[in-house]
Amino acid sequence: MSIEKLDRALEAEIDDLAAQGRAKAEERVITRYLPPLGSKGPRYCLAGMDKQFIRMNSNSYLSLSNHPKLIQAADKATHDFGVGPGAVRFIDGTFVYHQALESRVADFVDKPGAKIFNSAYTANCGLALTLSTPATHWIGDQLNHNSIIRAMRIANVPSANKGIFHHNDMDDLRRCLDQVDPGVERVVVVFDGIFSMRGDNAPIDRIQAVVDPYVPRFRDGVITVVDDSHGIGAYGKSGRGTPEFCGRQPDIIVGTFGKAFGVNGGFIAGSATLVEAVRQKADTYIYTNPLSVADCAAATSALDVCDSAEGLKLLSNLGRRTQQFRSGLCDLGMETIDGPHPVVPLMVRDTRKTRELVETLFCNGVLVVGLTFPVVPKGDETIRFQINAAHTESDIDEVLALLKQF
């Protein structure tokens, strides 16, 4: 059978990934969630393991996934309309919960409109499909997320219509803008708000200052796009993300409900005309079923929590625990990348030591992500810690005590 021949070829490709050090480890399975108890934050159980784990590798920065208001909202919506939409949105698959979430997120990020997607990944792809024309030039930060890079490929952006500037380097961004062909009608400058492996942010205010003088050069101007998936909810004075932190709005915001808001799905927010263009042109919106009403209701509830006194308290605790961990690393003489974001990279700069430390933490009940050569260049080996609002002072002290022993 042909599948047997295909399997042999795929096995060889998988073996090659393993030989390169790029193969993913077997997925661990979470079997139980244990709520906070006393001085301890939440703990998790894994299949085949008899210990409890602190998750320091979760994007759920505000720890809202188990919030009773979100669960109640999802339950009510499910009882109202069932567990699935039954159709794509333009074929009567749009429910009141979809519209309510779009209105709520647009208000939250201070944009006229928004469209929701199944993920921020599909939102980035849909945005590229919406904006790209043969006369569109894209410029991106060299450390942009895979979804942005893949989006340009899906939109068939030719190499001649792409520019890459050195990470957060405004002089190099200016160089890329200077090199755009005069015949180009539209320029899109796209970047992550928070760079997920480093925890540093795009300087949106400085990017806009560089971009502004170039706007008159092109028929459709220079459009700035931020993917603020790791920023929104977890960053800025009120959790509005990187634009709030930097004090400047980009033209378009892409984000997710799957990180700080603890639910599922993504969105594009911008002008009303942009939102309608997305509805008409984005294949990843048009040809797939939308989020369930349960996801929409839970995400809307998450936004409401974030806008409440409780949300500000969660954000404040997230900031305190992040600072506690960053200060603790500094006291231990360990290297990190400065910044207030709850993504805290520990720069180990050695593949063997990184793997040993990840294994030591795992054996002592702490889940983290290690990045080693060849996934990252030699000398850039890193362990990414992610602080969540439900982490307690005791939790952070426990992890720091383990690091001190290494």
Coordinates of C-alpha atoms in Angstrom, one line a residue:
M1 CA 0.0 0.0 0.0
S2 CA 1.1 3.6 -0.7
I3 CA 0.7 4.6 2.9
E4 CA 3.5 2.1 3.9
K5 CA 5.9 3.8 1.4
L6 CA 4.8 7.2 2.8
D7 CA 5.3 6.1 6.4
R8 CA 8.9 5.0 5.6
A9 CA 9.6 8.5 4.1
L10 CA 8.1 10.2 7.0
E11 CA 10.0 8.1 9.5
A12 CA 13.2 9.1 7.8
E13 CA 12.2 12.8 8.1
I14 CA 11.3 12.4 11.8
D15 CA 14.7 10.6 12.4
D16 CA 16.4 13.5 10.7
L17 CA 14.8 16.0 13.0
A18 CA 15.9 14.0 15.9
A19 CA 19.5 13.8 14.6
Q20 CA 19.5 17.6 14.2
G21 CA 18.2 18.1 17.8
R22 CA 15.0 19.6 16.5
A23 CA 12.5 16.9 17.3
K24 CA 9.8 17.6 20.0
A25 CA 9.9 15.6 23.1
E26 CA 7.0 13.3 23.8
E27 CA 4.0 15.3 25.1
R28 CA 3.3 15.2 28.8
V29 CA -0.4 14.7 29.7
I30 CA -1.9 16.8 32.5
T31 CA -4.3 14.6 34.4
R32 CA -5.4 16.8 37.2
Y33 CA -5.6 20.5 38.4
L34 CA -5.2 21.1 42.1
P35 CA -6.5 24.6 43.2
P36 CA -4.4 26.9 45.4
L37 CA -4.1 25.7 49.0
G38 CA -2.6 27.7 51.8
S39 CA 0.6 29.4 50.7
K40 CA 0.8 27.3 47.6
G41 CA -0.5 28.3 44.2
P42 CA -2.1 25.8 41.8
R43 CA -0.5 22.4 41.2
Y44 CA -0.8 20.0 38.3
C45 CA -0.5 16.2 38.0
L46 CA 1.0 14.4 35.0
A47 CA 0.3 11.0 33.6
G48 CA 2.7 8.4 35.0
M49 CA 4.1 10.7 37.7
D50 CA 3.3 10.6 41.4
K51 CA 4.3 14.2 42.2
Q52 CA 2.6 17.6 41.8
F53 CA 4.1 20.3 39.6
I54 CA 4.3 24.1 39.6
R55 CA 3.7 25.3 36.0
M56 CA 6.4 27.9 35.1
N57 CA 5.7 27.3 31.4
S58 CA 2.1 28.5 31.0
N59 CA 0.9 31.5 29.0
S60 CA -2.0 31.9 31.3
Y61 CA -0.5 35.0 32.9
L62 CA -3.6 36.1 34.8
S63 CA -4.5 32.5 35.8
L64 CA -8.1 32.9 34.6
S65 CA -8.7 29.5 33.1
N66 CA -10.3 28.1 36.2
H67 CA -12.1 31.3 37.2
P68 CA -15.7 30.5 38.2
K69 CA -17.1 33.5 36.3
L70 CA -15.5 32.2 33.1
I71 CA -16.7 28.7 33.7
Q72 CA -20.3 29.9 34.5
A73 CA -20.3 32.1 31.3
A74 CA -19.2 29.2 29.1
D75 CA -21.7 26.9 30.7
K76 CA -24.6 29.3 30.2
A77 CA -23.7 29.9 26.5
T78 CA -23.5 26.2 25.9
H79 CA -26.9 25.6 27.4
D80 CA -28.2 28.5 25.3
F81 CA -26.9 27.3 21.9
G82 CA -25.1 24.0 22.2
V83 CA -21.4 23.1 21.9
G84 CA -20.8 24.0 18.2
P85 CA -21.9 26.6 15.7
G86 CA -22.9 24.2 12.9
A87 CA -21.6 26.4 10.1
V88 CA -19.1 29.0 9.0
R89 CA -20.1 32.5 9.9
F90 CA -21.4 33.7 6.6
I91 CA -23.7 30.7 6.5
D92 CA -25.6 31.5 9.6
G93 CA -22.8 30.4 12.0
T94 CA -22.7 33.8 13.7
F95 CA -24.3 33.9 17.2
V96 CA -24.9 36.8 19.5
Y97 CA -21.9 35.7 21.6
H98 CA -19.6 36.1 18.6
Q99 CA -20.7 39.7 18.1
A100 CA -20.6 40.5 21.8
L101 CA -17.0 39.4 22.0
E102 CA -16.0 41.4 19.0
S103 CA -17.6 44.5 20.4
R104 CA -16.0 43.9 23.8
V105 CA -12.4 43.3 22.5
A106 CA -12.6 46.3 20.2
D107 CA -13.5 48.5 23.2
F108 CA -10.8 46.9 25.3
V109 CA -8.0 47.7 22.8
D110 CA -9.6 51.1 21.8
K111 CA -10.2 50.3 18.2
P112 CA -13.4 50.9 16.1
G113 CA -13.9 47.2 15.3
A114 CA -12.6 43.7 15.6
K115 CA -13.0 40.2 14.1
I116 CA -12.4 37.0 16.1
F117 CA -10.6 33.9 14.8
N118 CA -9.9 30.4 16.1
S119 CA -6.4 31.5 17.1
A120 CA -4.0 34.4 16.8
Y121 CA -2.0 32.2 14.3
T122 CA -5.0 32.1 11.9
A123 CA -5.6 35.8 12.6
N124 CA -2.1 36.7 11.4
C125 CA -2.6 34.5 8.3
G126 CA -6.0 36.1 7.6
L127 CA -4.6 39.6 8.0
A128 CA -1.8 38.9 5.5
L129 CA -4.4 37.6 3.0
T130 CA -6.4 40.7 3.5
L131 CA -3.7 43.3 3.2
S132 CA -1.4 41.7 0.5
T133 CA -1.4 42.9 -3.1
P134 CA 1.3 42.7 -5.8
A135 CA 2.2 46.2 -4.8
T136 CA 2.4 45.6 -1.0
H137 CA 5.8 45.5 0.8
W138 CA 6.2 43.9 4.2
I139 CA 8.8 44.8 6.8
G140 CA 9.2 42.7 9.9
D141 CA 11.4 42.4 13.0
Q142 CA 13.9 39.5 12.7
L143 CA 12.5 37.8 15.8
N144 CA 8.9 37.9 14.7
H145 CA 6.8 34.9 15.7
N146 CA 6.4 31.9 13.3
S147 CA 2.8 32.9 12.6
I148 CA 3.8 36.2 11.1
I149 CA 6.5 34.5 8.9
R150 CA 4.1 31.8 7.8
A151 CA 1.4 34.4 7.1
M152 CA 3.6 36.1 4.5
R153 CA 4.3 32.7 2.8
I154 CA 0.6 31.8 2.8
A155 CA -0.1 35.2 1.2
N156 CA 2.6 34.5 -1.4
V157 CA 4.6 37.6 -0.6
P158 CA 7.6 37.5 -2.9
S159 CA 11.1 37.9 -1.5
A160 CA 11.5 41.2 -3.3
N161 CA 8.5 42.6 -1.3
K162 CA 10.0 41.7 2.1
G163 CA 12.4 43.5 4.4
I164 CA 13.7 42.4 7.8
F165 CA 15.2 44.7 10.3
H166 CA 17.5 43.8 13.2
H167 CA 15.6 43.2 16.4
N168 CA 14.3 46.5 17.8
D169 CA 16.8 48.4 15.7
M170 CA 15.3 51.7 14.6
D171 CA 18.1 52.6 12.3
D172 CA 17.8 49.3 10.5
L173 CA 14.0 49.8 10.2
R174 CA 14.7 53.1 8.6
R175 CA 17.1 51.4 6.2
C176 CA 14.4 48.9 5.2
L177 CA 11.9 51.7 4.6
D178 CA 14.5 53.6 2.4
Q179 CA 15.0 50.5 0.3
V180 CA 11.3 50.1 -0.6
D181 CA 10.7 50.4 -4.3
P182 CA 9.0 53.7 -5.2
G183 CA 6.4 51.8 -7.2
V184 CA 5.1 50.1 -4.1
E185 CA 1.6 51.3 -3.1
R186 CA 1.3 49.9 0.4
V187 CA 3.9 49.2 3.2
V188 CA 3.1 47.0 6.2
V189 CA 5.5 47.1 9.2
V190 CA 4.7 44.1 11.5
F191 CA 6.2 43.1 14.8
D192 CA 5.5 41.2 18.0
G193 CA 4.5 43.3 21.0
I194 CA 6.3 41.0 23.4
F195 CA 8.9 38.7 22.0
S196 CA 7.9 35.4 23.6
M197 CA 11.3 33.9 24.1
R198 CA 12.9 37.0 25.5
G199 CA 10.2 38.9 27.3
D200 CA 11.3 42.2 25.8
N201 CA 8.9 44.5 24.0
A202 CA 8.7 46.3 20.6
P203 CA 9.2 50.0 21.2
I204 CA 6.0 51.0 19.4
D205 CA 6.4 54.7 20.1
R206 CA 9.8 54.7 18.5
I207 CA 8.6 52.5 15.6
Q208 CA 5.8 55.0 14.9
A209 CA 8.2 57.9 15.1
V210 CA 10.4 56.2 12.4
V211 CA 7.4 55.3 10.2
D212 CA 5.4 58.5 10.3
P213 CA 7.6 60.5 7.8
Y214 CA 7.4 57.7 5.2
V215 CA 3.6 57.6 5.2
P216 CA 3.2 60.3 2.4
R217 CA 5.6 58.4 0.1
F218 CA 3.1 55.6 -0.6
R219 CA -0.4 55.6 -2.0
D220 CA -1.8 53.6 0.9
G221 CA 0.7 54.8 3.5
V222 CA 2.7 52.7 5.9
I223 CA 0.6 50.5 8.2
T224 CA 1.9 49.3 11.5
V225 CA 0.7 46.0 12.9
V226 CA 1.5 44.5 16.3
D227 CA 0.9 40.9 17.3
D228 CA 0.4 41.5 21.0
S229 CA -0.5 38.0 22.0
H230 CA 1.9 37.9 25.0
G231 CA 1.2 41.5 26.0
I232 CA -2.5 42.0 26.0
G233 CA -4.0 41.3 29.5
A234 CA -0.5 40.9 31.1
Y235 CA 1.2 44.2 30.3
G236 CA 0.6 47.9 30.8
K237 CA -0.9 49.8 33.7
S238 CA -4.4 48.3 33.0
G239 CA -3.5 45.3 31.0
R240 CA -4.0 46.8 27.6
G241 CA -0.7 45.5 26.5
T242 CA 2.3 46.8 24.7
P243 CA 0.6 49.9 23.1
E244 CA -0.4 51.0 26.6
F245 CA 3.1 50.4 28.0
C246 CA 4.7 52.3 25.2
G247 CA 2.0 55.1 25.1
R248 CA 1.4 54.7 21.3
Q249 CA -1.2 52.8 19.3
P250 CA -0.3 51.0 16.1
D251 CA -2.8 50.9 13.2
I252 CA -3.8 47.3 13.7
I253 CA -3.6 45.0 16.7
V254 CA -3.6 41.2 16.5
G255 CA -4.1 39.3 19.8
T256 CA -5.2 36.2 21.5
F257 CA -7.6 35.1 24.2
G258 CA -5.5 32.0 24.8
K259 CA -2.8 33.5 27.0
A260 CA -3.5 36.1 29.7
F261 CA -7.3 35.7 29.2
G262 CA -7.1 32.0 29.7
V263 CA -9.6 30.9 27.1
N264 CA -9.1 30.2 23.3
G265 CA -9.1 32.2 20.0
G266 CA -7.6 35.3 18.5
F267 CA -8.6 38.6 17.0
I268 CA -7.7 41.4 14.6
A269 CA -8.7 44.9 15.7
G270 CA -8.6 48.1 13.6
S271 CA -10.8 50.4 11.6
A272 CA -14.3 49.4 10.6
T273 CA -13.2 49.2 7.0
L274 CA -10.3 46.9 7.8
V275 CA -12.6 44.7 9.8
E276 CA -15.1 44.4 6.8
A277 CA -12.2 43.7 4.5
V278 CA -11.1 40.9 6.8
R279 CA -14.6 39.5 6.7
Q280 CA -14.6 39.6 2.9
K281 CA -11.1 38.4 2.2
A282 CA -9.5 36.4 5.0
D283 CA -9.7 32.7 4.0
T284 CA -8.9 31.6 7.6
Y285 CA -12.0 33.5 8.7
I286 CA -14.4 32.7 5.8
Y287 CA -13.9 28.9 5.3
T288 CA -13.7 27.5 8.9
N289 CA -16.2 27.3 11.7
P290 CA -15.8 30.0 14.4
L291 CA -15.1 29.7 18.0
S292 CA -17.8 28.0 20.1
V293 CA -20.2 30.2 22.0
A294 CA -18.7 28.9 25.2
D295 CA -15.3 30.2 24.2
C296 CA -16.8 33.6 23.2
A297 CA -18.7 33.9 26.5
A298 CA -15.7 32.9 28.6
A299 CA -13.4 35.3 26.7
T300 CA -15.9 38.2 27.2
S301 CA -16.1 37.3 30.9
A302 CA -12.3 37.4 31.0
L303 CA -12.2 40.9 29.6
D304 CA -14.8 41.9 32.2
V305 CA -12.7 40.5 35.0
C306 CA -9.6 42.3 33.6
D307 CA -11.5 45.6 33.7
S308 CA -12.6 45.1 37.3
A309 CA -10.9 45.7 40.7
E310 CA -10.2 42.0 40.8
G311 CA -8.4 42.2 37.5
L312 CA -6.2 45.0 38.6
K313 CA -5.4 43.0 41.8
L314 CA -4.4 40.0 39.6
L315 CA -2.2 42.3 37.4
S316 CA -0.6 43.8 40.5
N317 CA 0.2 40.4 42.0
L318 CA 1.6 39.3 38.6
G319 CA 3.9 42.3 38.7
R320 CA 5.0 41.6 42.2
R321 CA 5.8 38.0 41.6
T322 CA 7.6 38.8 38.4
Q323 CA 9.7 41.3 40.2
Q324 CA 10.4 38.9 43.0
F325 CA 11.6 36.3 40.5
R326 CA 13.7 38.7 38.5
S327 CA 15.3 40.1 41.7
G328 CA 15.9 36.6 42.9
L329 CA 17.8 35.7 39.7
C330 CA 19.9 38.8 40.1
D331 CA 20.7 38.0 43.7
L332 CA 21.9 34.5 42.6
G333 CA 24.2 36.1 40.0
M334 CA 22.2 34.7 37.1
E335 CA 21.7 36.4 33.8
T336 CA 18.3 37.4 32.4
I337 CA 16.9 40.1 30.0
D338 CA 15.6 43.1 31.9
G339 CA 12.0 44.1 31.7
P340 CA 8.7 44.0 33.6
H341 CA 7.0 41.3 31.5
P342 CA 6.3 37.9 33.2
V343 CA 8.3 36.1 30.5
V344 CA 11.6 35.8 32.3
P345 CA 14.4 34.2 30.3
L346 CA 17.4 32.6 32.2
M347 CA 20.4 32.9 29.9
V348 CA 22.4 29.7 30.6
R349 CA 24.4 29.9 27.4
D350 CA 25.4 26.2 27.4
T351 CA 23.4 23.3 26.0
R352 CA 24.4 20.7 28.5
K353 CA 23.9 22.9 31.5
T354 CA 20.5 24.0 30.1
R355 CA 19.3 20.4 29.7
E356 CA 20.6 19.4 33.2
L357 CA 18.9 22.4 34.8
V358 CA 15.6 21.7 33.1
E359 CA 15.7 18.0 34.2
T360 CA 16.6 19.0 37.8
L361 CA 13.7 21.4 37.9
F362 CA 11.4 18.7 36.5
C363 CA 12.5 16.1 39.0
N364 CA 11.7 18.7 41.8
G365 CA 8.2 19.4 40.5
V366 CA 8.8 22.5 38.3
L367 CA 7.8 22.7 34.6
V368 CA 9.8 25.0 32.4
V369 CA 10.9 25.3 28.7
G370 CA 14.5 24.9 27.7
L371 CA 15.9 26.2 24.4
T372 CA 19.1 24.6 23.3
F373 CA 21.4 24.4 20.2
P374 CA 20.5 23.9 17.4
V375 CA 17.1 25.4 18.0
V376 CA 18.9 28.6 19.2
P377 CA 22.5 29.5 18.3
K378 CA 25.4 28.3 20.5
G379 CA 25.8 30.7 23.3
D380 CA 22.1 31.7 23.4
E381 CA 20.8 28.6 25.3
T382 CA 17.9 29.8 27.5
I383 CA 15.3 28.6 30.0
R384 CA 12.1 30.4 29.7
F385 CA 10.2 31.0 33.0
Q386 CA 6.6 32.4 32.8
I387 CA 5.1 33.9 35.9
N388 CA 1.3 33.6 36.5
A389 CA -0.9 35.7 38.8
A390 CA -1.8 32.6 40.8
H391 CA 1.9 32.0 41.7
T392 CA 2.5 32.8 45.3
E393 CA 5.5 34.3 47.1
S394 CA 6.1 30.8 48.5
D395 CA 6.1 29.3 44.9
I396 CA 8.6 31.8 43.7
D397 CA 10.9 31.2 46.7
E398 CA 10.7 27.4 46.1
V399 CA 11.8 27.8 42.5
L400 CA 14.6 30.2 43.4
A401 CA 15.8 27.8 46.1
L402 CA 16.1 25.0 43.5
L403 CA 18.1 27.3 41.2
K404 CA 20.4 28.3 44.0
Q405 CA 21.4 24.6 44.4
F406 CA 22.5 24.3 40.7

